[in-house]
């Protein structure tokens, strides 16, 4: 087992610990803060279901991290994960519920900034819009749900002890489900960048095979669970009591409202249904459960005229949301500079761009005006920002065409290496997709689009459909699968040439 990989893996474990210490408050904070469930009981249930969610449902989420940036060197990935973890840890010490995802996004932007890579501002803008939409939606849902529950309970006239028992059971079930989804959705943030370099090997016990990815996720989930037990109580009390005192029923409503918001922004089935009815769809992007919980608490508070809301605490939490990605980005940039210049580590690999003859033919087939690009033909440029600036000097292209040219010109050497198939995450791909990959064993490609053309010619499972609302979920999932394959079979500078 490579010691260097284990050292770099420690940053992922630190991030997992920080996530457990902060984000567990989102699923059990209101239950613990309202004194309905003891902290120890909540920590045990939360830890068990986080581990189950990470191991059994974490595969899909683990491959979605690279949309904003491609962290192409392990020391750089180590710094990004460490800086995100350190930022979340500082916020946890301050007892502020923040989003681990936002800290990771901030760290990736810091890496892009340092390496001269292009940040996808379209995706970034969409993510930032949810920082407003998710707490507002949660506030609306919690206010409506709370009014309905009060009306139902008034009509039912349950005995106080029976109502207390039902509420306690409801909080445990909702918290367990929330913990499962927390583990499934966030293990990608914790261990996603280490999937391709997992130090573990597959093994079989009693007929069950535990892949290297399963073991990697288990280790990450245990780190999250340790964070829940050792340091989450302070943030739980802030969410459950520090922002506004909650009744047991209000605590249950908050958890349900948060779950509805997370469902809306993550359900492929719902997007299919809305698209099939010709209705506007909700973007499938990661949203902050911390923001949804706080929004739900505020919704109930506003229903009572704002009485009981501690506006000072709300201001502190809001400032934490704004500063988390900024601190993480700046910290990552400074840390990368130190690691590269003081410790002489390679924190990123330079990315080359070239409008070679095959690329020009490909762009012409895509319908792009290649004549305007002639001044850049066969000229190799290093760095995404530098290539984009030169491109803008020679051609004024619409944003979508500019993105196509940059994507096509990027040199991303990929070799379908037979030695890598044993650790391939087959559960993430269909059998036909794996079969098509195996047919390309030994072949090498200079650009991502070349591998896509080869794969899509072998099976429809690798072929994108016409771009429209109905086909959007398929194309989005396929893009994430392709992103995983591009990264997994990438020929890095450390990869020895085949003899």
Short mmCIF file of C-alpha atoms in Angstrom, two decimals:
data_model
loop_
_atom_site.label_atom_id
_atom_site.label_comp_id
_atom_site.label_asym_id
_atom_site.label_seq_id
_atom_site.Cartn_x
_atom_site.Cartn_y
_atom_site.Cartn_z
CA UNK A 1 0.00 0.00 0.00
CA UNK A 2 1.45 3.39 -1.05
CA UNK A 3 2.24 5.48 2.05
CA UNK A 4 1.89 8.72 0.06
CA UNK A 5 -1.69 7.83 -0.89
CA UNK A 6 -2.50 7.13 2.76
CA UNK A 7 -1.09 10.53 3.76
CA UNK A 8 -3.15 12.27 1.10
CA UNK A 9 -6.19 10.18 2.12
CA UNK A 10 -5.95 11.72 5.62
CA UNK A 11 -7.32 15.02 4.25
CA UNK A 12 -10.44 13.18 3.08
CA UNK A 13 -10.84 11.64 6.54
CA UNK A 14 -10.48 15.10 8.12
CA UNK A 15 -13.16 16.40 5.75
CA UNK A 16 -15.38 13.44 6.73
CA UNK A 17 -14.89 14.19 10.42
CA UNK A 18 -15.72 17.88 9.86
CA UNK A 19 -18.82 16.93 7.87
CA UNK A 20 -20.06 14.67 10.68
CA UNK A 21 -19.34 17.34 13.29
CA UNK A 22 -21.34 19.98 11.39
CA UNK A 23 -23.96 18.43 9.09
CA UNK A 24 -25.41 15.91 11.57
CA UNK A 25 -27.17 18.90 13.13
CA UNK A 26 -29.34 19.11 10.01
CA UNK A 27 -31.06 15.78 10.65
CA UNK A 28 -31.14 15.53 14.45
CA UNK A 29 -30.52 19.12 15.60
CA UNK A 30 -34.18 19.99 16.11
CA UNK A 31 -34.88 16.66 17.89
CA UNK A 32 -31.95 17.10 20.29
CA UNK A 33 -32.51 20.83 20.72
CA UNK A 34 -36.17 20.30 21.62
CA UNK A 35 -35.10 17.63 24.19
CA UNK A 36 -37.17 14.94 22.46
CA UNK A 37 -34.15 12.68 21.79
CA UNK A 38 -30.95 12.43 23.81
CA UNK A 39 -27.75 13.37 22.03
CA UNK A 40 -26.21 9.89 22.51
CA UNK A 41 -29.26 8.18 20.98
CA UNK A 42 -29.26 10.60 18.05
CA UNK A 43 -25.51 10.11 17.50
CA UNK A 44 -25.83 6.30 17.41
CA UNK A 45 -28.77 6.30 14.96
CA UNK A 46 -27.15 8.99 12.82
CA UNK A 47 -23.80 7.16 12.65
CA UNK A 48 -25.32 3.79 11.71
CA UNK A 49 -27.48 5.20 8.91
CA UNK A 50 -24.73 7.47 7.57
CA UNK A 51 -22.50 4.39 7.14
CA UNK A 52 -25.33 2.42 5.47
CA UNK A 53 -26.11 5.30 3.09
CA UNK A 54 -22.47 5.85 2.14
CA UNK A 55 -21.71 2.18 1.45
CA UNK A 56 -24.93 1.13 -0.28
CA UNK A 57 -26.05 4.33 -2.08
CA UNK A 58 -22.97 6.50 -2.36
CA UNK A 59 -21.67 5.33 -5.72
CA UNK A 60 -23.56 7.81 -7.90
CA UNK A 61 -22.76 10.88 -5.80
CA UNK A 62 -19.07 10.04 -5.74
CA UNK A 63 -18.64 10.82 -9.42
CA UNK A 64 -20.24 14.26 -9.52
CA UNK A 65 -17.51 16.35 -7.91
CA UNK A 66 -15.57 17.31 -11.00
CA UNK A 67 -18.12 19.50 -12.79
CA UNK A 68 -16.55 22.74 -11.55
CA UNK A 69 -12.94 21.68 -11.89
CA UNK A 70 -10.68 18.74 -12.66
CA UNK A 71 -8.24 18.29 -9.77
CA UNK A 72 -5.65 16.39 -11.79
CA UNK A 73 -2.86 15.94 -9.20
CA UNK A 74 -3.19 14.06 -5.90
CA UNK A 75 -1.29 16.66 -3.80
CA UNK A 76 -3.65 19.32 -5.17
CA UNK A 77 -6.67 17.19 -4.30
CA UNK A 78 -5.19 16.71 -0.81
CA UNK A 79 -4.91 20.48 -0.31
CA UNK A 80 -8.44 21.14 -1.62
CA UNK A 81 -9.98 18.54 0.71
CA UNK A 82 -7.89 19.72 3.66
CA UNK A 83 -8.79 23.40 3.18
CA UNK A 84 -12.49 22.58 2.84
CA UNK A 85 -12.29 20.49 6.04
CA UNK A 86 -10.41 23.20 7.92
CA UNK A 87 -13.00 25.80 6.91
CA UNK A 88 -15.90 23.58 8.07
CA UNK A 89 -14.01 22.86 11.31
CA UNK A 90 -13.63 26.59 12.04
CA UNK A 91 -17.35 27.10 11.44
CA UNK A 92 -18.13 24.13 13.69
CA UNK A 93 -16.03 25.62 16.50
CA UNK A 94 -18.08 28.80 16.03
CA UNK A 95 -21.23 26.60 16.28
CA UNK A 96 -22.42 27.72 12.84
CA UNK A 97 -24.25 25.23 10.58
CA UNK A 98 -22.62 25.55 7.13
CA UNK A 99 -22.56 23.49 3.96
CA UNK A 100 -19.66 21.12 3.39
CA UNK A 101 -20.51 21.18 -0.31
CA UNK A 102 -20.00 24.95 -0.40
CA UNK A 103 -16.62 24.56 1.29
CA UNK A 104 -15.61 21.96 -1.32
CA UNK A 105 -16.85 24.17 -4.17
CA UNK A 106 -14.84 27.08 -2.74
CA UNK A 107 -11.71 24.91 -2.55
CA UNK A 108 -12.15 23.77 -6.16
CA UNK A 109 -12.49 27.40 -7.29
CA UNK A 110 -9.29 28.18 -5.37
CA UNK A 111 -7.56 25.34 -7.21
CA UNK A 112 -8.86 26.63 -10.58
CA UNK A 113 -7.63 30.10 -9.68
CA UNK A 114 -4.14 28.88 -8.83
CA UNK A 115 -3.79 26.50 -11.77
CA UNK A 116 -5.17 28.92 -14.39
CA UNK A 117 -8.07 26.60 -15.15
CA UNK A 118 -11.48 27.76 -16.31
CA UNK A 119 -14.31 27.80 -13.76
CA UNK A 120 -17.72 26.97 -15.19
CA UNK A 121 -19.52 30.15 -14.12
CA UNK A 122 -22.81 28.86 -15.54
CA UNK A 123 -22.79 25.93 -13.07
CA UNK A 124 -21.51 28.20 -10.31
CA UNK A 125 -24.34 30.69 -10.84
CA UNK A 126 -26.91 27.90 -10.77
CA UNK A 127 -25.47 26.53 -7.52
CA UNK A 128 -25.39 29.97 -5.92
CA UNK A 129 -29.03 30.56 -6.86
CA UNK A 130 -29.99 27.61 -4.66
CA UNK A 131 -28.41 29.36 -1.67
CA UNK A 132 -31.46 31.63 -1.80
CA UNK A 133 -34.04 29.26 -3.26
CA UNK A 134 -33.59 26.34 -0.85
CA UNK A 135 -34.10 28.23 2.47
CA UNK A 136 -37.00 30.21 0.98
CA UNK A 137 -38.73 27.02 -0.24
CA UNK A 138 -38.07 25.30 3.10
CA UNK A 139 -39.61 28.26 4.94
CA UNK A 140 -42.75 28.09 2.77
CA UNK A 141 -43.12 24.31 3.19
CA UNK A 142 -42.55 24.39 6.94
CA UNK A 143 -45.08 27.18 7.45
CA UNK A 144 -47.74 25.34 5.43
CA UNK A 145 -47.00 21.97 7.05
CA UNK A 146 -47.03 23.46 10.52
CA UNK A 147 -50.47 25.00 9.99
CA UNK A 148 -51.81 21.69 8.66
CA UNK A 149 -50.34 19.72 11.57
CA UNK A 150 -51.76 22.13 14.15
CA UNK A 151 -55.21 21.82 12.53
CA UNK A 152 -55.00 17.99 12.41
CA UNK A 153 -53.82 17.69 16.00
CA UNK A 154 -56.54 20.07 17.20
CA UNK A 155 -59.19 17.90 15.52
CA UNK A 156 -57.62 14.61 16.70
CA UNK A 157 -57.42 15.71 20.37
CA UNK A 158 -54.69 13.18 21.18
CA UNK A 159 -53.63 12.66 24.78
CA UNK A 160 -50.46 14.61 25.52
CA UNK A 161 -48.44 11.47 26.30
CA UNK A 162 -49.59 9.73 23.11
CA UNK A 163 -48.79 12.84 21.04
CA UNK A 164 -45.35 12.95 22.65
CA UNK A 165 -44.75 9.29 21.79
CA UNK A 166 -45.87 9.67 18.16
CA UNK A 167 -43.72 12.78 17.71
CA UNK A 168 -40.66 11.06 19.17
CA UNK A 169 -41.06 8.09 16.80
CA UNK A 170 -41.57 10.46 13.87
CA UNK A 171 -38.38 12.35 14.71
CA UNK A 172 -36.37 9.12 14.92
CA UNK A 173 -37.67 7.83 11.56
CA UNK A 174 -37.15 11.19 9.84
CA UNK A 175 -33.67 11.53 11.38
CA UNK A 176 -32.66 8.00 10.34
CA UNK A 177 -33.80 8.66 6.76
CA UNK A 178 -32.04 12.00 6.76
CA UNK A 179 -28.84 10.37 8.03
CA UNK A 180 -29.00 7.75 5.26
CA UNK A 181 -29.32 10.44 2.56
CA UNK A 182 -26.59 12.50 4.27
CA UNK A 183 -24.17 9.59 3.95
CA UNK A 184 -25.23 8.75 0.38
CA UNK A 185 -25.04 12.33 -0.91
CA UNK A 186 -21.91 13.52 0.87
CA UNK A 187 -19.53 10.57 0.66
CA UNK A 188 -18.65 11.89 -2.82
CA UNK A 189 -17.40 15.13 -1.26
CA UNK A 190 -15.30 13.17 1.24
CA UNK A 191 -13.86 10.34 -0.87
CA UNK A 192 -14.78 11.12 -4.50
CA UNK A 193 -11.35 12.41 -5.53
CA UNK A 194 -9.65 9.28 -4.16
CA UNK A 195 -11.77 6.69 -6.03
CA UNK A 196 -9.32 6.32 -8.90
CA UNK A 197 -6.37 5.88 -6.50
CA UNK A 198 -8.01 3.72 -3.82
CA UNK A 199 -5.32 1.87 -1.82
CA UNK A 200 -7.64 -1.08 -1.12
CA UNK A 201 -8.16 -4.35 -3.01
CA UNK A 202 -11.38 -6.28 -3.60
CA UNK A 203 -12.11 -9.26 -1.35
CA UNK A 204 -14.99 -11.71 -0.90
CA UNK A 205 -16.57 -12.90 2.36
CA UNK A 206 -19.46 -15.42 2.47
CA UNK A 207 -20.16 -14.92 -1.21
CA UNK A 208 -20.30 -11.12 -0.94
CA UNK A 209 -17.66 -9.08 -2.76
CA UNK A 210 -16.45 -5.86 -1.16
CA UNK A 211 -14.88 -3.68 -3.84
CA UNK A 212 -12.10 -1.21 -3.20
CA UNK A 213 -14.65 1.60 -3.60
CA UNK A 214 -16.94 0.00 -0.96
CA UNK A 215 -14.02 -0.14 1.48
CA UNK A 216 -13.01 3.44 0.67
CA UNK A 217 -16.57 4.66 1.34
CA UNK A 218 -16.73 2.64 4.56
CA UNK A 219 -13.58 4.32 5.87
CA UNK A 220 -14.96 7.74 4.89
CA UNK A 221 -18.33 6.98 6.52
CA UNK A 222 -16.64 5.91 9.76
CA UNK A 223 -14.78 9.25 9.77
CA UNK A 224 -18.14 11.03 9.42
CA UNK A 225 -19.56 8.94 12.28
CA UNK A 226 -16.61 9.82 14.53
CA UNK A 227 -17.28 13.49 13.78
CA UNK A 228 -20.93 13.04 14.82
CA UNK A 229 -19.96 11.50 18.18
CA UNK A 230 -17.08 13.79 19.08
CA UNK A 231 -18.04 17.30 18.00
CA UNK A 232 -21.58 17.69 16.64
CA UNK A 233 -23.49 18.54 19.82
CA UNK A 234 -22.70 22.28 19.75
CA UNK A 235 -24.05 22.80 16.24
CA UNK A 236 -27.06 20.57 16.98
CA UNK A 237 -28.01 22.82 19.90
CA UNK A 238 -27.56 25.92 17.72
CA UNK A 239 -29.93 24.54 15.06
CA UNK A 240 -32.44 23.09 17.55
CA UNK A 241 -32.48 25.82 20.19
CA UNK A 242 -30.06 28.66 19.47
CA UNK A 243 -31.96 30.04 16.47
CA UNK A 244 -35.44 29.71 17.97
CA UNK A 245 -37.03 27.48 20.66
CA UNK A 246 -39.04 24.71 18.94
CA UNK A 247 -41.95 22.60 20.12
CA UNK A 248 -41.67 18.83 19.39
CA UNK A 249 -44.20 19.09 16.54
CA UNK A 250 -42.35 22.07 15.05
CA UNK A 251 -39.10 20.08 15.27
CA UNK A 252 -40.67 17.25 13.26
CA UNK A 253 -42.08 19.69 10.67
CA UNK A 254 -38.62 21.24 10.19
CA UNK A 255 -37.04 17.86 9.36
CA UNK A 256 -39.85 16.97 6.93
CA UNK A 257 -39.71 20.37 5.19
CA UNK A 258 -35.95 20.01 4.77
CA UNK A 259 -36.40 16.52 3.27
CA UNK A 260 -38.97 17.80 0.76
CA UNK A 261 -36.58 20.52 -0.44
CA UNK A 262 -33.71 18.05 -0.84
CA UNK A 263 -36.05 15.70 -2.73
CA UNK A 264 -37.14 18.45 -5.14
CA UNK A 265 -33.53 19.27 -6.07
CA UNK A 266 -32.37 15.65 -6.37
CA UNK A 267 -35.24 13.57 -7.80
CA UNK A 268 -34.64 12.35 -11.34
CA UNK A 269 -38.15 10.83 -11.34
CA UNK A 270 -39.72 14.20 -10.54
CA UNK A 271 -37.72 15.86 -13.31
CA UNK A 272 -38.90 13.14 -15.73
CA UNK A 273 -42.52 13.73 -14.68
CA UNK A 274 -42.35 17.52 -15.00
CA UNK A 275 -40.57 17.31 -18.36
CA UNK A 276 -43.11 14.76 -19.61
CA UNK A 277 -45.95 17.16 -18.73
CA UNK A 278 -44.24 20.05 -20.50
CA UNK A 279 -43.72 21.87 -17.18
CA UNK A 280 -40.60 23.75 -16.04
CA UNK A 281 -38.11 21.44 -14.35
CA UNK A 282 -36.15 21.95 -11.13
CA UNK A 283 -32.36 21.84 -11.58
CA UNK A 284 -30.80 18.64 -10.21
CA UNK A 285 -27.94 20.14 -8.26
CA UNK A 286 -26.64 19.66 -4.72
CA UNK A 287 -28.29 22.00 -2.23
CA UNK A 288 -27.35 22.72 1.35
CA UNK A 289 -29.33 20.82 3.96
CA UNK A 290 -28.03 23.38 6.51
CA UNK A 291 -29.70 26.22 4.62
CA UNK A 292 -32.91 24.22 4.21
CA UNK A 293 -33.10 23.47 7.95
CA UNK A 294 -32.50 27.08 8.95
CA UNK A 295 -35.06 28.24 6.37
CA UNK A 296 -37.63 25.80 7.77
CA UNK A 297 -37.09 27.06 11.32
CA UNK A 298 -37.47 30.67 10.15
CA UNK A 299 -40.68 29.73 8.28
CA UNK A 300 -42.33 28.58 11.51
CA UNK A 301 -40.99 31.63 13.33
CA UNK A 302 -42.46 34.00 10.76
CA UNK A 303 -45.79 32.20 11.09
CA UNK A 304 -45.79 33.49 14.66
CA UNK A 305 -44.95 37.01 13.58
CA UNK A 306 -41.21 36.56 13.98
CA UNK A 307 -41.49 36.24 17.76
CA UNK A 308 -38.82 34.03 19.25
CA UNK A 309 -36.41 34.27 16.30
CA UNK A 310 -32.96 35.27 17.51
CA UNK A 311 -32.03 37.58 14.67
CA UNK A 312 -28.48 37.96 15.92
CA UNK A 313 -27.92 34.20 15.66
CA UNK A 314 -29.52 34.21 12.18
CA UNK A 315 -27.13 36.95 11.08
CA UNK A 316 -24.16 34.94 12.32
CA UNK A 317 -25.35 31.86 10.43
CA UNK A 318 -25.92 33.86 7.21
CA UNK A 319 -22.43 35.37 7.45
CA UNK A 320 -21.06 31.82 7.79
CA UNK A 321 -22.82 30.80 4.56
CA UNK A 322 -21.29 33.72 2.66
CA UNK A 323 -17.77 33.43 4.07
CA UNK A 324 -17.40 29.62 3.92
CA UNK A 325 -16.70 29.31 0.15
CA UNK A 326 -14.62 32.52 0.16
CA UNK A 327 -12.42 31.39 3.06
CA UNK A 328 -12.07 27.92 1.54
CA UNK A 329 -11.04 29.34 -1.87
CA UNK A 330 -8.45 31.78 -0.48
CA UNK A 331 -7.07 29.20 1.94
CA UNK A 332 -6.74 26.67 -0.88
CA UNK A 333 -4.93 29.16 -3.13
CA UNK A 334 -2.41 30.11 -0.41
CA UNK A 335 -1.87 26.48 0.63
CA UNK A 336 -1.25 25.41 -2.98
CA UNK A 337 1.33 28.16 -3.34
CA UNK A 338 3.15 26.99 -0.20
CA UNK A 339 3.00 23.30 -1.11
CA UNK A 340 4.31 23.97 -4.61
CA UNK A 341 7.03 26.50 -3.81
CA UNK A 342 8.17 25.45 -0.33
CA UNK A 343 7.66 21.68 -0.41
CA UNK A 344 8.26 21.33 -4.18
CA UNK A 345 5.09 19.29 -4.76
CA UNK A 346 3.21 19.10 -8.07
CA UNK A 347 -0.22 20.42 -7.16
CA UNK A 348 -1.60 20.45 -10.71
CA UNK A 349 -0.63 19.19 -14.13
CA UNK A 350 -0.58 21.76 -16.90
CA UNK A 351 -3.39 21.31 -19.40
CA UNK A 352 -2.54 21.78 -23.09
CA UNK A 353 -4.85 22.96 -25.85
CA UNK A 354 -4.36 22.61 -29.59
CA UNK A 355 -6.58 23.14 -32.62
CA UNK A 356 -5.04 20.29 -34.59
CA UNK A 357 -6.38 19.02 -37.93
CA UNK A 358 -8.59 16.30 -36.32
CA UNK A 359 -10.01 18.89 -33.89
CA UNK A 360 -10.81 21.30 -36.75
CA UNK A 361 -12.59 18.51 -38.64
CA UNK A 362 -14.55 17.60 -35.52
CA UNK A 363 -15.60 21.23 -34.97
CA UNK A 364 -16.60 21.62 -38.62
CA UNK A 365 -18.83 18.55 -38.30
CA UNK A 366 -20.37 20.21 -35.23
CA UNK A 367 -21.27 23.19 -37.41
CA UNK A 368 -18.77 25.69 -35.99
CA UNK A 369 -17.12 28.42 -38.16
CA UNK A 370 -13.62 26.89 -38.26
CA UNK A 371 -12.33 29.51 -40.76
CA UNK A 372 -12.30 32.10 -37.96
CA UNK A 373 -10.11 29.77 -35.88
CA UNK A 374 -7.39 29.38 -38.53
CA UNK A 375 -4.90 31.74 -36.77
CA UNK A 376 -4.75 29.29 -33.86
CA UNK A 377 -4.49 26.10 -35.93
CA UNK A 378 -1.70 23.72 -34.83
CA UNK A 379 -0.56 26.10 -32.08
CA UNK A 380 -0.26 24.47 -28.67
CA UNK A 381 -1.15 26.68 -25.70
CA UNK A 382 -0.86 25.81 -22.00
CA UNK A 383 -3.62 26.74 -19.54
CA UNK A 384 -7.36 27.07 -20.01
CA UNK A 385 -7.53 30.80 -19.29
CA UNK A 386 -4.65 31.54 -21.67
CA UNK A 387 -6.25 29.51 -24.50
CA UNK A 388 -9.62 31.18 -23.94
CA UNK A 389 -8.06 34.66 -24.04
CA UNK A 390 -6.28 33.91 -27.33
CA UNK A 391 -9.45 32.39 -28.74
CA UNK A 392 -11.37 35.58 -27.95
CA UNK A 393 -8.68 37.63 -29.72
CA UNK A 394 -9.20 35.79 -33.02
CA UNK A 395 -12.93 35.01 -32.93
CA UNK A 396 -16.02 36.45 -31.25
CA UNK A 397 -18.04 33.29 -30.70
CA UNK A 398 -21.28 32.84 -28.76
CA UNK A 399 -20.70 31.39 -25.28
CA UNK A 400 -21.92 27.87 -26.19
CA UNK A 401 -19.69 27.70 -29.29
CA UNK A 402 -16.71 29.01 -27.33
CA UNK A 403 -17.20 26.26 -24.74
CA UNK A 404 -17.34 23.63 -27.51
CA UNK A 405 -14.07 24.85 -29.04
CA UNK A 406 -12.30 24.84 -25.65
CA UNK A 407 -13.60 21.36 -24.80
CA UNK A 408 -12.62 19.94 -28.20
CA UNK A 409 -9.12 21.47 -28.18
CA UNK A 410 -8.16 20.29 -24.69
CA UNK A 411 -5.59 17.49 -24.82
CA UNK A 412 -6.63 14.84 -22.32
CA UNK A 413 -4.75 11.65 -23.08
CA UNK A 414 -6.76 8.54 -22.24
CA UNK A 415 -5.58 4.94 -22.47
CA UNK A 416 -8.00 2.04 -21.93
CA UNK A 417 -5.57 0.06 -19.81
CA UNK A 418 -6.39 -3.60 -19.07
CA UNK A 419 -4.69 -3.30 -15.66
CA UNK A 420 -7.32 -0.80 -14.52
CA UNK A 421 -10.39 -2.96 -15.14
CA UNK A 422 -10.22 -4.88 -11.82
CA UNK A 423 -10.87 -1.68 -9.82
CA UNK A 424 -13.41 -0.20 -12.26
CA UNK A 425 -16.65 0.76 -10.47
CA UNK A 426 -18.85 -1.60 -12.51
CA UNK A 427 -21.91 -0.95 -10.35
CA UNK A 428 -21.92 2.62 -11.71
CA UNK A 429 -22.06 1.43 -15.35
CA UNK A 430 -24.35 -0.83 -17.36
CA UNK A 431 -23.07 -4.24 -18.60
CA UNK A 432 -23.11 -2.98 -22.22
CA UNK A 433 -21.10 0.09 -21.23
CA UNK A 434 -18.45 -2.10 -19.57
CA UNK A 435 -18.42 -4.43 -22.58
CA UNK A 436 -17.82 -1.49 -24.95
CA UNK A 437 -14.95 -0.29 -22.78
CA UNK A 438 -13.38 -3.75 -22.84
CA UNK A 439 -13.57 -3.74 -26.65
CA UNK A 440 -11.37 -0.64 -26.66
CA UNK A 441 -8.68 -2.18 -24.44
CA UNK A 442 -5.21 -1.02 -25.46
CA UNK A 443 -6.41 1.98 -27.48
CA UNK A 444 -5.29 5.53 -26.71
CA UNK A 445 -7.12 8.80 -27.34
CA UNK A 446 -5.83 12.40 -27.25
CA UNK A 447 -9.19 14.06 -26.65
CA UNK A 448 -12.31 13.16 -24.64
CA UNK A 449 -14.58 13.53 -27.66
CA UNK A 450 -12.56 10.87 -29.52
CA UNK A 451 -13.28 8.32 -26.79
CA UNK A 452 -16.94 9.36 -26.74
CA UNK A 453 -17.21 8.86 -30.52
CA UNK A 454 -15.64 5.40 -30.18
CA UNK A 455 -17.88 4.33 -27.28
CA UNK A 456 -21.11 5.66 -28.76
CA UNK A 457 -20.41 3.78 -32.00
CA UNK A 458 -20.31 0.49 -30.05
CA UNK A 459 -23.49 0.75 -27.96
CA UNK A 460 -26.49 3.10 -27.52
CA UNK A 461 -25.77 2.99 -23.77
CA UNK A 462 -22.92 5.44 -24.43
CA UNK A 463 -24.85 7.68 -26.84
CA UNK A 464 -26.35 11.02 -25.84
CA UNK A 465 -29.92 11.71 -26.91
CA UNK A 466 -31.36 14.79 -28.57
CA UNK A 467 -31.06 17.76 -26.22
CA UNK A 468 -34.51 18.52 -24.76
CA UNK A 469 -36.24 18.47 -21.35
CA UNK A 470 -37.37 14.84 -21.65
CA UNK A 471 -33.87 13.58 -22.44
CA UNK A 472 -32.07 15.84 -19.96
CA UNK A 473 -31.86 13.30 -17.06
CA UNK A 474 -30.37 10.63 -19.40
CA UNK A 475 -27.82 13.02 -20.86
CA UNK A 476 -26.89 14.39 -17.42
CA UNK A 477 -26.31 10.92 -15.99
CA UNK A 478 -24.33 9.88 -19.10
CA UNK A 479 -22.15 13.00 -18.80
CA UNK A 480 -21.29 12.06 -15.20
CA UNK A 481 -20.48 8.48 -16.26
CA UNK A 482 -18.25 9.77 -19.07
CA UNK A 483 -16.56 12.14 -16.64
CA UNK A 484 -15.74 9.18 -14.40
CA UNK A 485 -14.32 7.18 -17.34
CA UNK A 486 -12.27 10.13 -18.64
CA UNK A 487 -10.69 10.59 -15.22
CA UNK A 488 -10.26 6.90 -14.42
CA UNK A 489 -8.38 6.01 -17.62
CA UNK A 490 -6.52 9.33 -17.90
CA UNK A 491 -2.81 9.03 -18.65
CA UNK A 492 -1.25 11.31 -16.06
CA UNK A 493 2.34 12.49 -16.16
CA UNK A 494 3.19 9.90 -13.50
CA UNK A 495 1.70 7.05 -15.55
CA UNK A 496 4.53 4.98 -17.05
CA UNK A 497 4.34 4.36 -20.80
CA UNK A 498 3.23 0.90 -21.92
CA UNK A 499 6.06 -1.29 -23.20
#
